[in-house]
Every structure is written in structure tokens, then in C-alpha cells.
Tab-separated table of C-alpha atoms in Angstrom:
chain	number	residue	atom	x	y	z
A	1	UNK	CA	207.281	69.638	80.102
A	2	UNK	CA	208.958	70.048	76.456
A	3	UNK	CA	206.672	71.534	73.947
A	4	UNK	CA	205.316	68.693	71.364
A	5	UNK	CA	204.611	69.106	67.879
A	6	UNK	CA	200.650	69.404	68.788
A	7	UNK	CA	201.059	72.352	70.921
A	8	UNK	CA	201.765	74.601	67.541
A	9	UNK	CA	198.325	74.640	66.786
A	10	UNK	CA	196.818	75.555	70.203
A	11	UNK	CA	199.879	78.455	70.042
A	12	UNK	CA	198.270	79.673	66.834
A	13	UNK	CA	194.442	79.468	68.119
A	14	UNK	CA	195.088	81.328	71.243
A	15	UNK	CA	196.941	84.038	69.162
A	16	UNK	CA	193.511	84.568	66.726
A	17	UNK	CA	191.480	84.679	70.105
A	18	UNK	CA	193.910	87.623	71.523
A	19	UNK	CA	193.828	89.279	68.408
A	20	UNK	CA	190.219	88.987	68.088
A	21	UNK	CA	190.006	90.232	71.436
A	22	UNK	CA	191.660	93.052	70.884
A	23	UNK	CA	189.964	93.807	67.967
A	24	UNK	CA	192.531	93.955	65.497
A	25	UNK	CA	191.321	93.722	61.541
A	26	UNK	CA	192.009	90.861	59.471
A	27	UNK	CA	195.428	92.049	58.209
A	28	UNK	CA	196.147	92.306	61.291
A	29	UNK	CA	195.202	88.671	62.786
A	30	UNK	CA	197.339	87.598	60.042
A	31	UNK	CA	200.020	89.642	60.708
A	32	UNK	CA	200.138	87.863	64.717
A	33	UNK	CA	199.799	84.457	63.269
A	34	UNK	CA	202.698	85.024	60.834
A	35	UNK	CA	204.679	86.312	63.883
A	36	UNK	CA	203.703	83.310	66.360
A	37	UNK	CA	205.161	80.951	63.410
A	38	UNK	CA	208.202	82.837	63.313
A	39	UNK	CA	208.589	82.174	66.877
A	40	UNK	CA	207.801	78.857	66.547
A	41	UNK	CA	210.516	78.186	63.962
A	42	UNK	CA	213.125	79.962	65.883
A	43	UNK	CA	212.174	77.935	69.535
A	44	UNK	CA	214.680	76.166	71.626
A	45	UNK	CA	214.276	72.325	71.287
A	46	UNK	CA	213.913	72.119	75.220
A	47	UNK	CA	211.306	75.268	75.403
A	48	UNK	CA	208.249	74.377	77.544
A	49	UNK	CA	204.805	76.009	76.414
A	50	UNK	CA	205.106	78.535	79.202
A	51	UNK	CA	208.058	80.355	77.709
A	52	UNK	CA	206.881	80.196	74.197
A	53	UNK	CA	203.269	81.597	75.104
A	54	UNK	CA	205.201	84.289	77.082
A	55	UNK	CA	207.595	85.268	74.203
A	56	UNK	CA	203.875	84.952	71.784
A	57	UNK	CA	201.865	87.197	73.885
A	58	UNK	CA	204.344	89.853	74.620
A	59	UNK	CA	204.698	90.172	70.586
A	60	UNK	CA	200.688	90.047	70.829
A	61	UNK	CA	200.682	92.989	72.842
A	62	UNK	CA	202.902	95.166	71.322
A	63	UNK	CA	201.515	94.555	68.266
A	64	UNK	CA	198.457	95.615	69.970
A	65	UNK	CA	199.440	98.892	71.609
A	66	UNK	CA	200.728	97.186	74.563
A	67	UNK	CA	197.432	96.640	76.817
A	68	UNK	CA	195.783	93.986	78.428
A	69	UNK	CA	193.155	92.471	75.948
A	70	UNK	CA	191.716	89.776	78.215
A	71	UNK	CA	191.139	92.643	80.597
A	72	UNK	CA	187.319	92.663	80.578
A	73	UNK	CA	187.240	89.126	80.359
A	74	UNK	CA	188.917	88.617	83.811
A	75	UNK	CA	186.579	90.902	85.239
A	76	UNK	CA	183.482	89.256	83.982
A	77	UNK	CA	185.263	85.992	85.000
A	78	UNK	CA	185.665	87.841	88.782
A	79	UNK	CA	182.315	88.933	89.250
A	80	UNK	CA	180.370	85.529	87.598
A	81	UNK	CA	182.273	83.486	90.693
A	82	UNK	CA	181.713	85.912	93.017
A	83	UNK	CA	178.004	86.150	92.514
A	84	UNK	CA	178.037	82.576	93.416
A	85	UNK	CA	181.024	82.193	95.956
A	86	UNK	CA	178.837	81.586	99.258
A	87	UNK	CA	176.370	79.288	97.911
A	88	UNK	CA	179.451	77.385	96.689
A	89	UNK	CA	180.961	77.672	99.879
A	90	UNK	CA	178.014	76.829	101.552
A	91	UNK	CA	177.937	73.331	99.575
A	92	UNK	CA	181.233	72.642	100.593
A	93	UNK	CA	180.818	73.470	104.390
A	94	UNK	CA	177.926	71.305	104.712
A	95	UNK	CA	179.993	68.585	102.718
A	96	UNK	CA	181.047	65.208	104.711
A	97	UNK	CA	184.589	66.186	104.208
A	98	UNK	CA	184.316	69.752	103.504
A	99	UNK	CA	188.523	69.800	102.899
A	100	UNK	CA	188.192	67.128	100.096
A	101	UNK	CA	185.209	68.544	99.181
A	102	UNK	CA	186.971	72.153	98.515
A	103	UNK	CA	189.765	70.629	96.579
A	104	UNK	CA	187.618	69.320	94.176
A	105	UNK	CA	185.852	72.740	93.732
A	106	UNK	CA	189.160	74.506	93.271
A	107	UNK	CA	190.277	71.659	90.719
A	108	UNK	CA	187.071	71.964	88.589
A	109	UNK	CA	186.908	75.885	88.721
A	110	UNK	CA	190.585	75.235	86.552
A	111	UNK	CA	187.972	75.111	84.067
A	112	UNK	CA	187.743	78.500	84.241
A	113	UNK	CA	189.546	79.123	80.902
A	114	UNK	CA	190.198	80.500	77.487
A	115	UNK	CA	190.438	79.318	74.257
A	116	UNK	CA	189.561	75.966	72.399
A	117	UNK	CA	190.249	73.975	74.991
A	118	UNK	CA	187.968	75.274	77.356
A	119	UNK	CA	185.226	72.913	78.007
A	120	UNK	CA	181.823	74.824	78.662
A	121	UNK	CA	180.222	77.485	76.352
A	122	UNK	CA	177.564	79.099	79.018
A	123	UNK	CA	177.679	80.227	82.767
A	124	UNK	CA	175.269	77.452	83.225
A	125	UNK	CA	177.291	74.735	82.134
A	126	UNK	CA	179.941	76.576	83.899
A	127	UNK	CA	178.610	76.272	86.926
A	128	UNK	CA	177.154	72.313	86.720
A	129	UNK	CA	180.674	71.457	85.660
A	130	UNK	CA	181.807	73.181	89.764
A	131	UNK	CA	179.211	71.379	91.361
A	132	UNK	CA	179.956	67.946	89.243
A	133	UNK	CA	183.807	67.719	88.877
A	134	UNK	CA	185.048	64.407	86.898
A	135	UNK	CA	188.121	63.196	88.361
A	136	UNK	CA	190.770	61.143	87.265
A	137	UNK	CA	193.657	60.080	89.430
A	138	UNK	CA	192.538	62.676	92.225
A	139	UNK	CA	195.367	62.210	95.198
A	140	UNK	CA	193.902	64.049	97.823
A	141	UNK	CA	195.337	61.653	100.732
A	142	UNK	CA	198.812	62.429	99.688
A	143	UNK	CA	198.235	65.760	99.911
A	144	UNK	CA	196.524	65.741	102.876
A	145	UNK	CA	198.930	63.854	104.588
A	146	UNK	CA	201.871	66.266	103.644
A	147	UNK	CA	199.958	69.156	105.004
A	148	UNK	CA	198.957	67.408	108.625
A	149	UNK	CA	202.167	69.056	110.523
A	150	UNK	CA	203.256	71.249	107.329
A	151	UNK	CA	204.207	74.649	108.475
A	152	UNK	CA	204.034	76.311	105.454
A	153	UNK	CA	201.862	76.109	101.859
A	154	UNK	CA	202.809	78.054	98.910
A	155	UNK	CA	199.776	78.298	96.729
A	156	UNK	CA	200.516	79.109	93.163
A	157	UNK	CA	197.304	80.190	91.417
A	158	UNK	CA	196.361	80.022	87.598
A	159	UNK	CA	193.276	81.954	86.539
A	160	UNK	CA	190.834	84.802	87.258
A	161	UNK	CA	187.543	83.806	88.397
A	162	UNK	CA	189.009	80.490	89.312
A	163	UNK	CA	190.510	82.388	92.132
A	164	UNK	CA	186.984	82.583	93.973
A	165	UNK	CA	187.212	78.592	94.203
A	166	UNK	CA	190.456	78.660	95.253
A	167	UNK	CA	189.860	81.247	98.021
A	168	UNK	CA	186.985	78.743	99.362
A	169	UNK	CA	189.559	75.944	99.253
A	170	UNK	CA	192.524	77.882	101.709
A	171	UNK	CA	189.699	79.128	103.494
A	172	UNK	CA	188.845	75.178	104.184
A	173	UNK	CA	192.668	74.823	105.132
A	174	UNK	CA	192.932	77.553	107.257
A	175	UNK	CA	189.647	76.227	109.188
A	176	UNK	CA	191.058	72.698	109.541
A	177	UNK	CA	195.227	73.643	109.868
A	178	UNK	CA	195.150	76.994	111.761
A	179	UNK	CA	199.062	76.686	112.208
A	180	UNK	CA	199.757	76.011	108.266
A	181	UNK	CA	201.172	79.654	107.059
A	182	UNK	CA	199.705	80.448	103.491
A	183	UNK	CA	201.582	82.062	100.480
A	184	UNK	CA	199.831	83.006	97.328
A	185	UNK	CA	201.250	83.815	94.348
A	186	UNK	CA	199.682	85.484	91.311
A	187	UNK	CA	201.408	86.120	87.730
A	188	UNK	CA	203.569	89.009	87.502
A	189	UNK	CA	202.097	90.544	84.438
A	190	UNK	CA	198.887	90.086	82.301
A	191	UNK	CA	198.582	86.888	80.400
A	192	UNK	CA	195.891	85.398	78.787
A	193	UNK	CA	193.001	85.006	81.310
A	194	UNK	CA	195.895	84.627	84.427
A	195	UNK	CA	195.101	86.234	87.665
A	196	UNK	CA	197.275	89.164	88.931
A	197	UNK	CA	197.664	90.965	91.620
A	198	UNK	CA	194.599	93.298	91.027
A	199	UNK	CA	192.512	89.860	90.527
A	200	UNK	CA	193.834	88.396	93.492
A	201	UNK	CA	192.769	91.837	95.697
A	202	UNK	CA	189.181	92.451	93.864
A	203	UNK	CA	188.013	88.926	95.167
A	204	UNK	CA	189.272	89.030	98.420
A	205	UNK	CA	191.908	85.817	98.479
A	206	UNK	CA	195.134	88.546	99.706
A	207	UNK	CA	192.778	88.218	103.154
A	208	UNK	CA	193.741	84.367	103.503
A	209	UNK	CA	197.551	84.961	103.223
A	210	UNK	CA	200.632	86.626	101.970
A	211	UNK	CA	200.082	87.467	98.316
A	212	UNK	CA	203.119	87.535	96.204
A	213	UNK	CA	203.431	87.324	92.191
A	214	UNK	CA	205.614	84.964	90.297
A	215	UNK	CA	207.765	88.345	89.407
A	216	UNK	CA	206.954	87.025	85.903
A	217	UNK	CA	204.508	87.282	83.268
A	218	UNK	CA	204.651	83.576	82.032
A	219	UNK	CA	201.551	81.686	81.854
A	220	UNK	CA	203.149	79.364	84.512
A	221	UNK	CA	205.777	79.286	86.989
A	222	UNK	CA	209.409	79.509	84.988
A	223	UNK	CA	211.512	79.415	88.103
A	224	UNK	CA	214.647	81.006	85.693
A	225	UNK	CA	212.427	83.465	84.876
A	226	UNK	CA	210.413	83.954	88.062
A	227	UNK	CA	211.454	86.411	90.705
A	228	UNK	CA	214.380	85.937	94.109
A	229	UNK	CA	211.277	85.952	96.545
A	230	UNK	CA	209.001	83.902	94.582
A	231	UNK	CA	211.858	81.569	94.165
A	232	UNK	CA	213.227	81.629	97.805
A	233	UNK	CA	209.435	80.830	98.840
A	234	UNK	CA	209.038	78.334	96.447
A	235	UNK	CA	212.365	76.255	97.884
A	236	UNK	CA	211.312	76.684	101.702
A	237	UNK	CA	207.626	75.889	101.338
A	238	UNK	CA	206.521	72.950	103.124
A	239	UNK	CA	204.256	71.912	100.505
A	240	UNK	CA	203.617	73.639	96.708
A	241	UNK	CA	200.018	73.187	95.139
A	242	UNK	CA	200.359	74.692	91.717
A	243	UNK	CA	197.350	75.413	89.992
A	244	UNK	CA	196.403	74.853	86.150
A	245	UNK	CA	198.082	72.990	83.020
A	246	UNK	CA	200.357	75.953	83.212
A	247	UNK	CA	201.824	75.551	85.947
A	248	UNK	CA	202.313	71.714	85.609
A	249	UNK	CA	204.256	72.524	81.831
A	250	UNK	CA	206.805	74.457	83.812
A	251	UNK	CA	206.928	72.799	86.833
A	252	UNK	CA	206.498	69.210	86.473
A	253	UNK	CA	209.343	66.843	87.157
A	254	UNK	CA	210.993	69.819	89.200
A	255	UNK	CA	213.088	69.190	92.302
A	256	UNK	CA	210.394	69.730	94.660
A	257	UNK	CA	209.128	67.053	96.852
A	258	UNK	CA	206.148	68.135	98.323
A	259	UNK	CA	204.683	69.240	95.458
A	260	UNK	CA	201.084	69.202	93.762
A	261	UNK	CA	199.140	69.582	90.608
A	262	UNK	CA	195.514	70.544	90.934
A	263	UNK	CA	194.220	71.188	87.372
A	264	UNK	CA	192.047	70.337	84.624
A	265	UNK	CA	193.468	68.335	81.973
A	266	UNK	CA	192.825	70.476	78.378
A	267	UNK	CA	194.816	68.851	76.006
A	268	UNK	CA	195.583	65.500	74.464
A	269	UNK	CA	199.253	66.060	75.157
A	270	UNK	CA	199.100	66.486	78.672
A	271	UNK	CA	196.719	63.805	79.214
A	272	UNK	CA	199.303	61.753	77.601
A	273	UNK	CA	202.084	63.099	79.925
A	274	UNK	CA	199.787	62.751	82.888
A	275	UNK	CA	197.493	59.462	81.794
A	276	UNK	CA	194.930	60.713	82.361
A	277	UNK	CA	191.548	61.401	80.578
A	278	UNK	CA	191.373	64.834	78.717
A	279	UNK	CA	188.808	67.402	80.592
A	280	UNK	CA	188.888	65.282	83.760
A	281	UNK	CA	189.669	67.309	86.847
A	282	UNK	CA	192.988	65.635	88.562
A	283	UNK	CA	195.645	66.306	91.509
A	284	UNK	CA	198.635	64.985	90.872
A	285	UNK	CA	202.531	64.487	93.545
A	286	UNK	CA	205.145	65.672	91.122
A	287	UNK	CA	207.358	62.877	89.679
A	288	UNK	CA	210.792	63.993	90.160
């Protein structure tokens, strides 16, 4: 998906979160935002938000001694899901379609974000926002159907914390298609609030399958910029589910058949793109 004139501003606020983050002084924050317009102005007309948040952030952090400055937030995003992963699980066990039941989980726990866009203020809300997802456009027999006799998923995650719901949701697939071979893959790099490899080990989702990373540190899957094996896996998976707004910016309208979009919609742009209703919860085949 191209970048639209009403990203710019989302670019800017996520830059004055980082640097706040970070805890850089007021010179400082000023300093990033006059660098993110900079980028801005010099962007390729084609550029999807992916690659100009990567280009942002990577300025971000050397600006700010090169570390990870969403680094606690991940883990207090981690250990909030984890505290509640088997009563969660539990729920969707004892669901009447505990699959479809686990797909909606993993699609509200997308919600699981940073920023302005992000669409609870408390754990509390948090958590009735899991247990109530509002869907929109929600094509769970498509994707069913493509996995009865798939052989292979590649599972492209977005977010810590999120992880924990979508480590109940392949644990759902696993229990219902035994012989479907799992691949996850994690970002490359720190990025924002995006789970890496360390995320992916500390709640326990490298036991359901192959973990990989994107080779990449974009907030979503670039294939130019993404690694040969994430790539390779990518083009020979069965089915793709890719997780998070991310993800769908750099991978929609791909040439990928089998492919999915399991995410919460956090912008009026890609609501637009997607017609559906911003903050709804929504799994989406890729239009090629």
C-alpha cells in the first residue's frame, strides 16, 4: 500500500512517542521531528509506510544512542498477556468452534499497540476489548478452507504481547490440523512495539513451530528488503496469515494467493483501502 498524504502525521506522532520514550529533552524531540520531515520530503512516490517508518526509526535510534527504546514496553506487553494466557485459552477451548473462536482472539490482541492509534488506555479495557472483538468483514471460511489439506502455514507475526494470542491461535491449528507444518516469523530487528526473536522465545510460541525473522527490521514484511529464507518460505507456504496493519501496507495486493490479513484496522486510510470500519477487528484474502 502507497503511503497517503495522512500517514505524515501518524509518522510524526510515533516519532514524539519514541523520543519521549527514550527520554530525550525537548531540543531533542525537535531535533527527530525535524529529521522525520526531512525524510518525508525526500520519500519515493511509491514508498509504503513500512519502509518509511524503517528509514524514521533507524534515524530515531541513532539519534538515541542506538538502543531499543520500546524495550521495557514489550516486556510489560509480554508478561500482561501472559498473566492471562490460560484463562484466555481456556475461553477459547470451551468455545463452540474453538478454531474460529482463536482467530478472533489473535485478531483483537492486534490491538496490542503503540501510539495514537491504539484504541484502549488501561489493561482493563485491554483485556474486555480480547474477550469482545468487533469484526468487520471477518473471512474465516476462506481461510479455513485453504488450510483443510494445506501442508504448510507461514505465520508472520506483528507485535509483542499480541504474540500470547497468537500462540493460543496455532496452538488451536495444531490441535485441529496435526499434519499442517507451522513457520513463524518475527521482525529482524527492534521496531516500535514489534516482536523479535527474544519476544517470540520469552512467551513460548518457538514451541509451536519453526521460528524464523523477516531478516529485516521493517515494521512489516518488505519482501526486497526481507531475508533469502524468509523469502523462499514465504513463496512455498501453503497459506500466509500476516499479522497487523503492517504487514497488510507491505504486503497487500502481493502475488500470493493463499494469503491472509488478520489485523485491527487503526487508521482512516486503511479502513478506506480495506472498507472497512476503523478499530474493527477484520481478516481479510489478499486482492491480487
Amino acid at each position: 500500500m502507497r503511503t497517503y498524504l495522512d500517514c505524515y502525521s501518524c509518522f510524526l506522532r510515533h516519532g514524539l512517542e519514541a523520543s519521549r520514550i527514550a527520554g530525550l529533552s525537548e531540543a531533542q524531540q525537535k531535533r527527530v521531528l525535524d529529521e522525520i520531515m526531512r525524510v518525508l520530503q525526500d520519500m519515493r512516490a511509491e514508498a509504503t509506510p513500512p519502509e518509511l517508518a524503517q528509514v524514521i526509526h533507524k534515524r530515531i535510534r541513532e539519534m538515541t544512542g542506538g538502543g531499543d527504546p520500546y524495550k521495557q514496553v514489550k516486556e510489560e506487553q509480554n508478561r500482561l498477556m501472559l498473566s492471562i494466557e490460560e484463562s484466555l485459552k481456556r475461553e477459547v477451548e470451551e468455545a463452540p468452534r474453538p478454531l474460529v473462536a482463536a482467530l478472533k482472539l489473535a485478531g483483537a490482541c492486534n490491538a496490542i499497540d503503540m501510539g495514537p492509534t491504539r484504541t484502549w488506555k488501561t489493561s482493563e479495557e485491554l483485556i474486555y476489548q480480547l474477550r469482545h472483538p468487533n469484526l468487520d468483514h471477518f473471512e474465516e471460511r476462506e481461510l479455513l478452507e485453504c488450510l483443510t489439506g494445506a501442508r504448510n502455514l507461514l505465520y508472520v507475526a506483528d507485535n509483542a504481547g499480541e504474540i500470547v494470542g497468537d500462540k493460543i491461535l496455532l496452538s488451536a491449528i495444531r490441535r485441529e490440523m496435526p499434519s499442517v507444518e507451522i513457520t513463524i516469523a518475527v521482525r529482524g530487528g527492534p521496531i516500535l512495539n514489534d516482536a523479535t526473536m527474544e519476544d517470540a522465545i520469552k512467551v513460548g510460541i518457538d514451541k509451536l513451530g519453526r521460528i524464523i525473522t523477516t531478516g529485516s527490521d521493517a515494521p512489516g514484511a518488505i519482501l526486497s528488503s526481507c531475508s533469502k529464507e524468509f523469502t523462499q518460505c514465504f513463496q512455498e507456504a501453503d497459506v500466509v496469515i500476516a499479522k497487523g496493519q503492517g504487514n497488510y501496507e507491505a504486503l497487500e495486493g502481493c502475488e500470493k494467493e493463499d494469503l491472509f490479513f488478520l489485523l485491527q484496522v487503526k487508521c482512516a486510510v486503511v479502513a478506506r483501502d480495506l472498507d472497512a470500519g476503523k478499530g474493527k477487528i477484520t481478516l481479510r484474502k489478499n486482492r491480487r
